[in-house]
Short mmCIF file of C-alpha atoms and ligand atoms in Angstrom, two decimals:
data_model
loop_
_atom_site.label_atom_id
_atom_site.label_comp_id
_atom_site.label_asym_id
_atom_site.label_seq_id
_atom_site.Cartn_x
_atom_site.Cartn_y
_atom_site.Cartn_z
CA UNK B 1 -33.07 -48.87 -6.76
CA UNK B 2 -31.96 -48.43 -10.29
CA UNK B 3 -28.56 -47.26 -10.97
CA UNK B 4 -28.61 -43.58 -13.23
CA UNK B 5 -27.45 -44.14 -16.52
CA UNK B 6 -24.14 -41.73 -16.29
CA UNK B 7 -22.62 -43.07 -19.48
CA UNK B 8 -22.64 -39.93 -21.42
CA UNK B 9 -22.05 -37.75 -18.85
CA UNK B 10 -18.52 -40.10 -18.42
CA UNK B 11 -17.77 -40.53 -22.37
CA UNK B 12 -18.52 -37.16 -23.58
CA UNK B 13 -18.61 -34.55 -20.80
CA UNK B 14 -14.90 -33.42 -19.67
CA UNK B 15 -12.83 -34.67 -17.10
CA UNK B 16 -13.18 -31.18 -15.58
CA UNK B 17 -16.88 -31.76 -14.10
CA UNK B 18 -16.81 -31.57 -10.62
CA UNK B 19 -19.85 -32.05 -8.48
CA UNK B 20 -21.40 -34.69 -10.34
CA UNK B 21 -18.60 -36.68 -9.30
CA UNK B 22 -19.99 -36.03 -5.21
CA UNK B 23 -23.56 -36.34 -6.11
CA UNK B 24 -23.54 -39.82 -8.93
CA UNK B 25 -27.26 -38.92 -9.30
CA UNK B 26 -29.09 -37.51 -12.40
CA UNK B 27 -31.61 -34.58 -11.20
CA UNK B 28 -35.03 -33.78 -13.29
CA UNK B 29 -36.86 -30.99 -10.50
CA UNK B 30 -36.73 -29.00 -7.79
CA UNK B 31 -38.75 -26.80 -5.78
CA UNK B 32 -37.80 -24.65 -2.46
CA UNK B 33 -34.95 -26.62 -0.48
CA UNK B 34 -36.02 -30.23 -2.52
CA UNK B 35 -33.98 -31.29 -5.43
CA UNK B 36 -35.54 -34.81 -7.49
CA UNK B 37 -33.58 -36.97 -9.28
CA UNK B 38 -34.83 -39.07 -11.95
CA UNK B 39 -35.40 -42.55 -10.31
CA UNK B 40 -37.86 -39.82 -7.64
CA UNK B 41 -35.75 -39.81 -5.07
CA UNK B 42 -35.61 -36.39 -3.52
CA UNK B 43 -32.59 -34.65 -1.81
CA UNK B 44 -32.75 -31.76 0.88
CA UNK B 45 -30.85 -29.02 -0.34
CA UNK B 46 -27.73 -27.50 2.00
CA UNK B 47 -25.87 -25.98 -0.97
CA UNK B 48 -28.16 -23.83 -2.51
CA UNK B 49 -26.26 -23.79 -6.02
CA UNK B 50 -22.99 -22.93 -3.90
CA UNK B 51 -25.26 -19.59 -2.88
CA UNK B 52 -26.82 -18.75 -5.87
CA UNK B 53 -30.09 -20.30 -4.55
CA UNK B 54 -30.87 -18.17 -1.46
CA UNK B 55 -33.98 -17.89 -2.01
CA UNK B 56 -34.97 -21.55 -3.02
CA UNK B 57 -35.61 -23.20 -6.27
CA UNK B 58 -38.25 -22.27 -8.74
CA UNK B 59 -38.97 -19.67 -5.88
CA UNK B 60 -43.05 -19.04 -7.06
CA UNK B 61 -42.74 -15.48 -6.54
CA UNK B 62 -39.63 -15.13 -9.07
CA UNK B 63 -41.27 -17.53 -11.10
CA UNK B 64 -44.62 -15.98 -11.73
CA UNK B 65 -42.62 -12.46 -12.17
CA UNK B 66 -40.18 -14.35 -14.94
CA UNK B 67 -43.25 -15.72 -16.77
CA UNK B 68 -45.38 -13.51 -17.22
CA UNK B 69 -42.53 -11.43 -18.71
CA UNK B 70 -41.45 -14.16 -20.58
CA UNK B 71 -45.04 -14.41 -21.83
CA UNK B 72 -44.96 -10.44 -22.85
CA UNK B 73 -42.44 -10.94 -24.93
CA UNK B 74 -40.34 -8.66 -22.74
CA UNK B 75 -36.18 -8.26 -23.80
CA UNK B 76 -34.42 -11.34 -23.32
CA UNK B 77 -30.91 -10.43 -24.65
CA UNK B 78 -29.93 -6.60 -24.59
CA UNK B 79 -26.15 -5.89 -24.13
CA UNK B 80 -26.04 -2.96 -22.63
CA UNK B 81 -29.38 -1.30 -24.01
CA UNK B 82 -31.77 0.68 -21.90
CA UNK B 83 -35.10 -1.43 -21.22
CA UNK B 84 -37.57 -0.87 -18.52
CA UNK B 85 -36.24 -4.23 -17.00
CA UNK B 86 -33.37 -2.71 -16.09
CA UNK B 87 -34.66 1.22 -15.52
CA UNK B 88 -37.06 -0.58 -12.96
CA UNK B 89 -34.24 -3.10 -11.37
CA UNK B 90 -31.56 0.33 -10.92
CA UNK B 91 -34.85 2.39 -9.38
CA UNK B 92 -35.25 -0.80 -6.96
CA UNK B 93 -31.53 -1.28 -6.23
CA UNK B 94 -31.48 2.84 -5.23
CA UNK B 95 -35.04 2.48 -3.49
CA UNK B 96 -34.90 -0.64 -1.60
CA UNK B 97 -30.78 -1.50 -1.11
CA UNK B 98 -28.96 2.20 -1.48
CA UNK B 99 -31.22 4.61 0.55
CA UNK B 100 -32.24 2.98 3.11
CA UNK B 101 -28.42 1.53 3.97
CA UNK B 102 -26.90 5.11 3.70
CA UNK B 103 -25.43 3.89 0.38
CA UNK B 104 -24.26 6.14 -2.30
CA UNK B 105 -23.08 3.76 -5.28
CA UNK B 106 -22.17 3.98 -9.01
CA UNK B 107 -23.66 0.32 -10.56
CA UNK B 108 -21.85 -1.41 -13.21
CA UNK B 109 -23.46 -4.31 -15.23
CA UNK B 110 -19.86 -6.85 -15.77
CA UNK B 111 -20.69 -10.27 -17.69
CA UNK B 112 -22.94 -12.22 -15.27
CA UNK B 113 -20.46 -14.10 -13.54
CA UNK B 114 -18.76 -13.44 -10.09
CA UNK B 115 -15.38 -13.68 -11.85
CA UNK B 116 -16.51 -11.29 -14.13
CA UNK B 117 -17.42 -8.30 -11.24
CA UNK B 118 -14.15 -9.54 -9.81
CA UNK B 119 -12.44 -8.24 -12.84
CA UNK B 120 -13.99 -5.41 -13.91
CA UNK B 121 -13.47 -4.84 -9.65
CA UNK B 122 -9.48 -4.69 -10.08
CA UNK B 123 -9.33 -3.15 -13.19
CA UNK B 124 -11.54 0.06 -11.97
CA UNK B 125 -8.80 -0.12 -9.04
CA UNK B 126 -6.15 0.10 -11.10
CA UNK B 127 -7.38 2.40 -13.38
CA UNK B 128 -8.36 4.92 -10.58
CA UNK B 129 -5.23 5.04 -8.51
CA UNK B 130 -2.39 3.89 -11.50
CA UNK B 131 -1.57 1.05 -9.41
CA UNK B 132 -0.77 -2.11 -10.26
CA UNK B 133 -0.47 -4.31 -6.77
CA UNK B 134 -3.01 -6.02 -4.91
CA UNK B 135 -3.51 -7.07 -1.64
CA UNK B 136 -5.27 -10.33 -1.09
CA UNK B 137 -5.95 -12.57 1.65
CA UNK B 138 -4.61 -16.06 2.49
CA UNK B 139 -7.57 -19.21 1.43
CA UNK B 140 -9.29 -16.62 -0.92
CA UNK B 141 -11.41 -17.32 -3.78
CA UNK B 142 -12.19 -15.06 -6.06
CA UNK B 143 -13.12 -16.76 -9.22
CA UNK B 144 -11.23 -18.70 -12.10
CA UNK B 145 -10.38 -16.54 -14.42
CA UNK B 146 -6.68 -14.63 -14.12
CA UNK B 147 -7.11 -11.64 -12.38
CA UNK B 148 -9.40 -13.72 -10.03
CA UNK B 149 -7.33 -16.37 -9.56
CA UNK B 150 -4.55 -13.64 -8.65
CA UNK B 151 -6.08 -12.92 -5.72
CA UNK B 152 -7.12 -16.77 -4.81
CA UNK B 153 -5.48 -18.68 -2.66
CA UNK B 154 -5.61 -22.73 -3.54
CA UNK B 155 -2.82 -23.67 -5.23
CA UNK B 156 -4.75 -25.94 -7.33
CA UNK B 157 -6.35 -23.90 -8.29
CA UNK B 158 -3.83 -21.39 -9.54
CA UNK B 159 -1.93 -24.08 -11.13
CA UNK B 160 -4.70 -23.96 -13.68
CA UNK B 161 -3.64 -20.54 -14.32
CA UNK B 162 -0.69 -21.85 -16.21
CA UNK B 163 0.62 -18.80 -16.38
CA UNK B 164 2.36 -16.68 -13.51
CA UNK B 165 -0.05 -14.83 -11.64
CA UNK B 166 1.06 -11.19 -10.71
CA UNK B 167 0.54 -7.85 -8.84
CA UNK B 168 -1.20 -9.77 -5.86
CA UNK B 169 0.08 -10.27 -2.36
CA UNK B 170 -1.46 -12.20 -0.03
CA UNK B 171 -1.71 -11.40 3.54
CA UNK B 172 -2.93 -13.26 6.89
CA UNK B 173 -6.29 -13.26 7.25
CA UNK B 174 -8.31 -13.05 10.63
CA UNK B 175 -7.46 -15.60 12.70
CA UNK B 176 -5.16 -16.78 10.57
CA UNK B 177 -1.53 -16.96 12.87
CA UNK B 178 -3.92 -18.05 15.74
CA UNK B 179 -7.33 -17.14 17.00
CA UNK B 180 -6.55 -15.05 19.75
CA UNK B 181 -4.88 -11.89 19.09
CA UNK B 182 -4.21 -9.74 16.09
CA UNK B 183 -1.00 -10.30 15.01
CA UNK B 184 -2.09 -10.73 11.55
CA UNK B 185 -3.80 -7.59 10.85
CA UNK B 186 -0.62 -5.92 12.49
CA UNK B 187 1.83 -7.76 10.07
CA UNK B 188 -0.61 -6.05 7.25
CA UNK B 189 -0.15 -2.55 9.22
CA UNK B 190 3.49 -3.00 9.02
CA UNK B 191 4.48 -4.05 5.58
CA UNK B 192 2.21 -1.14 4.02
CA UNK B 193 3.72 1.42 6.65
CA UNK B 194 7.24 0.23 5.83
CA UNK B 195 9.12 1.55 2.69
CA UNK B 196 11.89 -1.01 3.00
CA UNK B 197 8.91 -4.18 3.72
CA UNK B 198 9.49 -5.07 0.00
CA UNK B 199 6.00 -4.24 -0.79
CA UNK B 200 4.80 -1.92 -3.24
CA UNK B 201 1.99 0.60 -2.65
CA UNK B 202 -1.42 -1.36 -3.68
CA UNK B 203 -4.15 -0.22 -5.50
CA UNK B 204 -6.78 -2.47 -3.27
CA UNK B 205 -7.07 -4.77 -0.92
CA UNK B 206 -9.88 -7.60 -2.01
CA UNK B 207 -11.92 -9.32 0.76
CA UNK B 208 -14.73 -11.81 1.90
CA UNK B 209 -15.96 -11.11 4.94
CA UNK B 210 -16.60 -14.48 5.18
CA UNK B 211 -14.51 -17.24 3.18
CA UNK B 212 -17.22 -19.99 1.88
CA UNK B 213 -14.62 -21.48 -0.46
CA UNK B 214 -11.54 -21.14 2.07
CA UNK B 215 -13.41 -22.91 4.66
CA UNK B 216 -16.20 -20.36 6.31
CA UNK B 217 -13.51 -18.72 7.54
CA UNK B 218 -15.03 -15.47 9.23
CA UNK B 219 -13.64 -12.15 9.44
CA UNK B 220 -15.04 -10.31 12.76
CA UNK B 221 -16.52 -7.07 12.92
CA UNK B 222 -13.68 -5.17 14.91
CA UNK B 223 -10.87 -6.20 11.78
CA UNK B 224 -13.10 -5.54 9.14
CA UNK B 225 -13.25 -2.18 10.77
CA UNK B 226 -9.72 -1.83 10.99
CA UNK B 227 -9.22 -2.98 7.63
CA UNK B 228 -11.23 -0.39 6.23
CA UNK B 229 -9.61 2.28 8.68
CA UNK B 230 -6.19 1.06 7.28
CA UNK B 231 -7.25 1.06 3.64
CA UNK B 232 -8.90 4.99 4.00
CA UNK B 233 -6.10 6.06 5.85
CA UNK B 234 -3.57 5.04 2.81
CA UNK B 235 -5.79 5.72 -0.09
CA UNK B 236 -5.80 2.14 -1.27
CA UNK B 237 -9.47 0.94 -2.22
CA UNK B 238 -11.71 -1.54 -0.07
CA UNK B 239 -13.01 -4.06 -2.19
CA UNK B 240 -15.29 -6.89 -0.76
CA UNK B 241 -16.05 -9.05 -2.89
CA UNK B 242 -19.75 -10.29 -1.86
CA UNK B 243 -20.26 -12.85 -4.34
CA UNK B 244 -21.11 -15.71 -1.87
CA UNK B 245 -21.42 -13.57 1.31
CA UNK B 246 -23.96 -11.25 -0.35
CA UNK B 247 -27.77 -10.99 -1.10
CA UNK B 248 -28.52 -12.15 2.32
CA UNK B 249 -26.67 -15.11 3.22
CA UNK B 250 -25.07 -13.90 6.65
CA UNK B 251 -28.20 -12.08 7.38
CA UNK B 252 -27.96 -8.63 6.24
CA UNK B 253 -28.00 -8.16 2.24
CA UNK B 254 -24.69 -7.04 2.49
CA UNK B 255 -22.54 -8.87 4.50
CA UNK B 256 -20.23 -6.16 5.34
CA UNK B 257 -23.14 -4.30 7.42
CA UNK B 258 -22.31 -6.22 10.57
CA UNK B 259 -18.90 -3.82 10.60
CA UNK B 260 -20.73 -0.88 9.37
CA UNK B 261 -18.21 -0.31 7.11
CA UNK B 262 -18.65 0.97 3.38
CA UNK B 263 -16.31 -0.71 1.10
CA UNK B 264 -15.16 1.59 -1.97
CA UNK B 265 -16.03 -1.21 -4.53
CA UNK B 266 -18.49 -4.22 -4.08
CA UNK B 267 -18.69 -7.10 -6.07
CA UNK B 268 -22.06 -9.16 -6.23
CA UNK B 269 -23.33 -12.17 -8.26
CA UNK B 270 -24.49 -15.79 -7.48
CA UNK B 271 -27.66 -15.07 -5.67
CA UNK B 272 -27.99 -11.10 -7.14
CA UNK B 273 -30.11 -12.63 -10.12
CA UNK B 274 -32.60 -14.03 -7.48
CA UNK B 275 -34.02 -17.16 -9.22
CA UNK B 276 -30.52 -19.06 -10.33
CA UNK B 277 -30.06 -16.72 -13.62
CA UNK B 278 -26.96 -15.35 -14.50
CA UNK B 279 -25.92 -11.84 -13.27
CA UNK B 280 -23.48 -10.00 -11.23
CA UNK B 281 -23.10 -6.42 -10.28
CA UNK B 282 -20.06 -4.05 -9.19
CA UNK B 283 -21.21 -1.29 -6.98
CA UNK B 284 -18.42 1.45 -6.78
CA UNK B 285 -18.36 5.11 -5.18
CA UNK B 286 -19.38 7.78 -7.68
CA UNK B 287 -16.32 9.65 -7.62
CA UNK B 288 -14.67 6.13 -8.73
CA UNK B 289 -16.37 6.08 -11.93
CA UNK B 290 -13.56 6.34 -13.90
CA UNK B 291 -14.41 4.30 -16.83
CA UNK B 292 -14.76 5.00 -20.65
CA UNK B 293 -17.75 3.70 -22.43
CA UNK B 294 -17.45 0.25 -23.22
CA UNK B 295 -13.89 -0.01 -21.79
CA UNK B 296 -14.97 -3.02 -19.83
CA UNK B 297 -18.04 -4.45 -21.51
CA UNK B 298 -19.52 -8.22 -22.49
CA UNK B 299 -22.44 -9.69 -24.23
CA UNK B 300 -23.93 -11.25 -21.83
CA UNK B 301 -24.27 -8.03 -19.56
CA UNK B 302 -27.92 -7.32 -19.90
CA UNK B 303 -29.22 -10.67 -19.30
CA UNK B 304 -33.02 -9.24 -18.61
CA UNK B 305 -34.58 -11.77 -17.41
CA UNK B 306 -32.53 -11.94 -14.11
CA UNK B 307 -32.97 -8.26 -13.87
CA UNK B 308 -36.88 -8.76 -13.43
CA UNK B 309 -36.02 -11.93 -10.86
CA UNK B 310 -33.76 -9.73 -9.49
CA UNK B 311 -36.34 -7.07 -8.76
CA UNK B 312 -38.81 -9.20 -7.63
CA UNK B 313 -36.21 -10.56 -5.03
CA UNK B 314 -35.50 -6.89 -3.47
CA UNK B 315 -39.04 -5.73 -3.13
CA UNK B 316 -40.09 -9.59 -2.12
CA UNK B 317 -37.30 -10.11 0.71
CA UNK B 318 -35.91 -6.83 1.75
CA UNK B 319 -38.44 -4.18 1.61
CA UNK B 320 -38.16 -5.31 5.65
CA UNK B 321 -36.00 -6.81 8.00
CA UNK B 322 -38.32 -9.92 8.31
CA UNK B 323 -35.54 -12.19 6.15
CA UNK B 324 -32.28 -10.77 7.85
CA UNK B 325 -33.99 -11.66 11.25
CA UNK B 326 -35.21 -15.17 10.12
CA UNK B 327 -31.67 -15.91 8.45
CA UNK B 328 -29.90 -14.65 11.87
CA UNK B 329 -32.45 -17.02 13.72
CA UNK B 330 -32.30 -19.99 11.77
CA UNK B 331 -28.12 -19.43 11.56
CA UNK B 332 -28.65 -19.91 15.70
CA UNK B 333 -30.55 -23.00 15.32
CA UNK B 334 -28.13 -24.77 12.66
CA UNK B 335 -25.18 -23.77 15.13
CA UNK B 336 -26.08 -24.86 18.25
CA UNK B 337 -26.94 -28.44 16.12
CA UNK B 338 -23.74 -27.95 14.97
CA UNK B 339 -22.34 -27.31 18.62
CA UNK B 340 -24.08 -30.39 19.94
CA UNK B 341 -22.63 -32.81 17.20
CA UNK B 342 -19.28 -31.16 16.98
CA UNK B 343 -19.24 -32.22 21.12
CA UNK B 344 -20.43 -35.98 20.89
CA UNK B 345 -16.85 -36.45 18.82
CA UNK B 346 -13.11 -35.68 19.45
CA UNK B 347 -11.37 -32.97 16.91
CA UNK B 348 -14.11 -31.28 15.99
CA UNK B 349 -15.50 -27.99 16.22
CA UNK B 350 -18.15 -25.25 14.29
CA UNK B 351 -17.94 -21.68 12.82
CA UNK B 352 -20.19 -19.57 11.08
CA UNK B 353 -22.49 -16.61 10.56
CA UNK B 354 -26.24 -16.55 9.53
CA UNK B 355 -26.72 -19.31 6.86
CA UNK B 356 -23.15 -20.14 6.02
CA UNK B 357 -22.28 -22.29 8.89
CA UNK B 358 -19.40 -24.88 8.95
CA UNK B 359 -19.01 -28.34 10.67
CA UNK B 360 -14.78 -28.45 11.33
CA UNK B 361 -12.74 -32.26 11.42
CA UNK B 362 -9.43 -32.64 12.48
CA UNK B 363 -9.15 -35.30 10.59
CA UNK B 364 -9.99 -33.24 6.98
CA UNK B 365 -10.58 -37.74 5.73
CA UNK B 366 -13.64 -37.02 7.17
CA UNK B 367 -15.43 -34.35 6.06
CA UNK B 368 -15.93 -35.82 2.45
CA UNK B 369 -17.05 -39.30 3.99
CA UNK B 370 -19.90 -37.57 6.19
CA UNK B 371 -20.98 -35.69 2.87
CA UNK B 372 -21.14 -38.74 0.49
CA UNK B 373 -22.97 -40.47 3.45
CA UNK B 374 -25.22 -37.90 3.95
CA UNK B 375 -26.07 -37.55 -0.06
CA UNK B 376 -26.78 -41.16 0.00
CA UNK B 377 -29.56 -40.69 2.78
CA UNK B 378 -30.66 -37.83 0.59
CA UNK B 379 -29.11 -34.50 1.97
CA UNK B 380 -26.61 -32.17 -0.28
CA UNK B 381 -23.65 -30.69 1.26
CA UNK B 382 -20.39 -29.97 0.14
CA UNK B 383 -16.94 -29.46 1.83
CA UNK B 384 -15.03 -26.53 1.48
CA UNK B 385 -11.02 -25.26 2.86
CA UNK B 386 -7.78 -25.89 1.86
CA UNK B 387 -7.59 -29.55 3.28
CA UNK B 388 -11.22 -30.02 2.49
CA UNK B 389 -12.05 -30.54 6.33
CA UNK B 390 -14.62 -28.50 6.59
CA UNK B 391 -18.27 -29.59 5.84
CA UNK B 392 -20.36 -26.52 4.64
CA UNK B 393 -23.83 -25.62 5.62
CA UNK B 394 -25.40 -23.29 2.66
CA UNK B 395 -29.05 -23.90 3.06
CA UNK B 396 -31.59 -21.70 1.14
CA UNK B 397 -32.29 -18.53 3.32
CA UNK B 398 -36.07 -19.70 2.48
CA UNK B 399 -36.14 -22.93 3.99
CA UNK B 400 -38.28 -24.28 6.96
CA UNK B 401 -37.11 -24.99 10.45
CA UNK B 402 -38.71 -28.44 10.25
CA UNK B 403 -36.42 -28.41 7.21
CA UNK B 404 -33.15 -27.46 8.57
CA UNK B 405 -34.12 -30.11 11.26
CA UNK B 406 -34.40 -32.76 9.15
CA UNK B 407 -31.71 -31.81 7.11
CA UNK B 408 -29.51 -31.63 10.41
CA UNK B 409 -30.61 -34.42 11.75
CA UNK B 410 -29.50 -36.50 8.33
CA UNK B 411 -26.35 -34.85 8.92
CA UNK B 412 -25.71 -36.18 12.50
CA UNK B 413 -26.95 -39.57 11.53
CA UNK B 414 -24.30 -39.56 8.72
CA UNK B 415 -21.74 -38.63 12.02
CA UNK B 416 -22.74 -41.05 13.80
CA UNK B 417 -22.16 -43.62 10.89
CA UNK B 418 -18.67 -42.34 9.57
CA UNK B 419 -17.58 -41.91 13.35
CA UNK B 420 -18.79 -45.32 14.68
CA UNK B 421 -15.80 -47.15 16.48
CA UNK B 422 -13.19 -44.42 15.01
CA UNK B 423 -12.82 -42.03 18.14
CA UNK B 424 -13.46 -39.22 16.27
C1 LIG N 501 -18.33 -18.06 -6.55
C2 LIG N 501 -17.45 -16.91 -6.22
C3 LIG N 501 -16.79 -16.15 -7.20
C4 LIG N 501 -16.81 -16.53 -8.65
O1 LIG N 501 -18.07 -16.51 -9.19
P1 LIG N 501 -18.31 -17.27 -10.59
O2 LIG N 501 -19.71 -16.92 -10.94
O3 LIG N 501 -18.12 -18.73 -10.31
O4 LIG N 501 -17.32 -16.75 -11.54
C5 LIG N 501 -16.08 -15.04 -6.79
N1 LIG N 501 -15.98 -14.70 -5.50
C6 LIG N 501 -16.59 -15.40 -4.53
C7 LIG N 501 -16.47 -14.96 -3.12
C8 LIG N 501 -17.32 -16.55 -4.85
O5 LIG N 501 -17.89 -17.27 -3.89
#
C-alpha cells in the first residue's frame, strides 16, 4: 500500500488540526456509512461527521433535492432575507416537528454553527430574565467559542479561552457522585434554594441530555424531569442544548422527548442541515422572544441550501415514526455487541441510548489504541470523555444492520488485538 502524501497538510495546515492526526489517511468520496480514501481503500463510518451525518453521506434523497435547486439557480447566500427556501423549511419545521410534538416554538436562524445557537441561547437568557449566571453541568461541551466554552467542562479546552471564563457554575451531573442515588441533583436543589450557598440566582441552566463529548454520559428520564420541575419552579430557563443529541440520534428528533419535558430554549445544529451543510437553529418559547431586530445576527445565517436539505430531511425521515423505531432498534443491537465484548475483558463496561452508544476502559490507554487499530482495518471511531476512555459509537442513523455488524465486528477484532495477553 502506498503511503498518502500528507506533506502539505504537515507544512502548511496548523498545528491545531485534530482528526487527521487519528485518521493519517487522505479521503476523495463517500456515500451512506462508506468513506474512500485516495489509494481506494474504503472505511465504515461510526462517526458520522461527529453527528452531523445522521443521515449518511451524499444521502440521494438530499442530494437530488440540493441539485436540482442548485440547478434552478435557487438563493445560495441570503442573510436574513425571506426566500421560499426558508418560508417552505419554517412551514415544515411547524408541520412536521412543532404540531405533531405539542410544540409551540419561536425559531431563530444564529450563524450555522452549534456554538453559534449556543450563544445566541445564553444571551436570549440573559436578556429575558436580567441575569447574568449560568448553571452548567460537569464534562459539558458546548462549543469553542466564549460563552460556550463557559459552560464546557474540559479544562483544555477552556485553557484556550485565555481569558477567564465567567457567570457559569457547574454542577454534578447524573450519575456523577455515583450511579446509584441522587445526591447530585439534590446538591443542585440545595445551593439554588439556599440564599447563603454562595450562588447567585441563574438565568439558565444549559444541558445535554446525553454528553457525546463528555463521554456518552446519559442523563435519565426521571432527572431530566426533575430538572425541568426545578428550573419552572424558580423561573430560571431550561436550555438543552441538542446539538449532538438532536435530529434523531437517540431515537426521537428531539432527544429530550424520552422525559417529556419541554425545554424553554433548544439549541440545534450538526445534523439540522440534513446533508453535512452548515446550519443551526434556536427554538425558544414565544413569550421569550425578546430580541431586537438584528441584535444577534451573522452572515452566514441564511445559508439556503441547507434549508432545502433540511426540508427534505423532515418530510423524508420524520413524517413517521419508521426512523425513531429503526434508530431505537439498531441502538439494541450495537449494545448488546457492546455488552458481549465489554464481558470477554476485565474493566470494561457500555452505556448509551439509540445511536450514540459508548464502549467504557478502565484503563482510558486503551480506548485510543482500539480506535487507531480499528481505523487501520478500515472502521472510523473516535474516543470521547475527560480521560479519553471511552470509545464512541456514532454511526449514521441510515446505516444497515449487516453494516453495523461488520462495523462491530471490526471493532471486537481490534479488542481482541489491543487486549491480547494484557488482562484487560
Ligand atoms: C458539536 C457541539 C457543539 C458545537 O457545535 P459547533 O458546530 O462545533 O460549534 C455544541 N454543543 C454540542 C452538544 C455539540 O455536540
Amino acid at each position: 500500500m502506498n503511503m498518502p502524501d500528507m506533506t502539505v497538510f504537515a507544512e502548511t495546515e496548523s498545528n491545531v488540526r485534530g482528526y487527521c492526526r487519528s485518521w493519517p489517511t487522505v479521503f476523495t468520496t463517500a456515500s451512506g456509512s462508506w468513506l474512500q480514501d485516495e489509494s481506494g481503500r474504503e472505511y465504515l463510518d461510526f462517526f458520522a461527521g461527529a453527528g452531523a451525518l445522521n443521515y449518511g453521506h451524499n444521502n440521494p434523497v438530499l442530494k437530488q433535492a440540493l441539485l436540482d435547486y442548485i440547478a434552478s439557480d435557487g438563493i445560495t447566500h441570503g442573510l436574513d432575507m425571506s426566500t421560499t427556501a426558508k418560508r417552505d423549511l419554517l412551514e415544515t419545521l411547524r408541520t412536521k416537528l412543532f404540531a405533531p410534538r405539542g410544540l409551540d416554538y419561536k425559531v431563530q436562524f444564529p450563524g450555522p454553527t452549534g456554538a453559534n445557537a449556543v450563544e445566541a441561547a445564553l444571551k436570549l437568557a440573559r436578556k429575558v430574565t436580567g441575569r447574568t449566571e449560568i448553571l452548567n453541568f460537569t464534562n459539558a461541551f458546548h462549543g469553542m467559542t466564549l460563552g460556550a466554552l463557559s459552560v464546557t467542562g474540559n479544562a483544555a479546552k477552556r485553557a484556550g479561552a485565555g481569558v477567564p471564563l465567567q457567570h457559569a457554575t457547574s454542577m454534578p451531573y447524573d450519575g456523577y457522585l455515583s450511579d446509584d442515588d441522587d445526591d447530585s441533583f439534590r446538591w443542585m436543589e440545595r445551593v439554588l434554594d439556599d440564599t447563603s450557598s454562595g450562588l447567585d440566582r441563574p438565568a439558565a441552566v444549559i444541558v445535554e441530555t446525553v454528553q457525546g463529548e463528555g463521554g456518552v454520559n446519559l442523563a435519565s428520564a426521571q432527572w431530566l424531569r426533575q430538572l425541568s420541575d426545578l428550573c419552572a419552579a424558580r423561573e430560571i430557563l431550561l436550555i438543552v442544548d441538542d446539538v449532538q443529541m438532536g435530529c434523531g440520534r437517540t431515537g426521537p428528533f428531539f432527544s429530550f422527548e424520552v422525559a417529556g419535558i419541554t425545554p424553554d430554549i433548544v439549541t440545534l445544529s450538526k445534523s439540522i442541515g440534513g446533508y453535512g451543510l452548515p446550519m443551526a437553529l434556536v427554538l425558544f418559547k414565544p413569550e421569550l422572544d425578546v430580541w431586537a431586530p438584528g441584535e444577534h445576527n451573522g452572515t452566514f445565517r441564511g445559508n439556503n441550501p441547507s434549508f432545502v436539505t433540511a426540508r427534505v430531511a423532515l418530510e423524508h425521515y420524520w413524517s413517521d415514526f419508521t426512523l425513531e423505531a429503526a434508530t431505537l432498534e439498531k441502538g439494541d443491537r450495537v449494545q448488546s455487541a457492546l455488552t458481549t465484548i465489554a464481558s470477554n475483558f476485565d474493566g470494561m463496561s457500555t452505556r448509551g441510548r439509540g445511536l450514540v452508544q459508548g464502549l467504557v476502559f478502565d484503563d482510558a490507554s486503551l480506548a485510543a489504541k482500539v480506535c487507531k487499530t480499528a481505523f487501520e482495518r478500515g472502521l472510523l471511531l473516535e474516543t470521547a470523555g475527560p480521560e479519553d476512555e471511552v470509545v464512541k459509537l456514532l454511526p449514521p442513523l441510515t446505516i444497515t444492520n449487516a453494516e453495523l455488524d461488520h462495523g462491530l465486528e471490526i471493532l471486537s477484532g481490534s479488542m481482541d488485538s489491543v487486549c491480547a495477553g494484557r488482562g484487560c
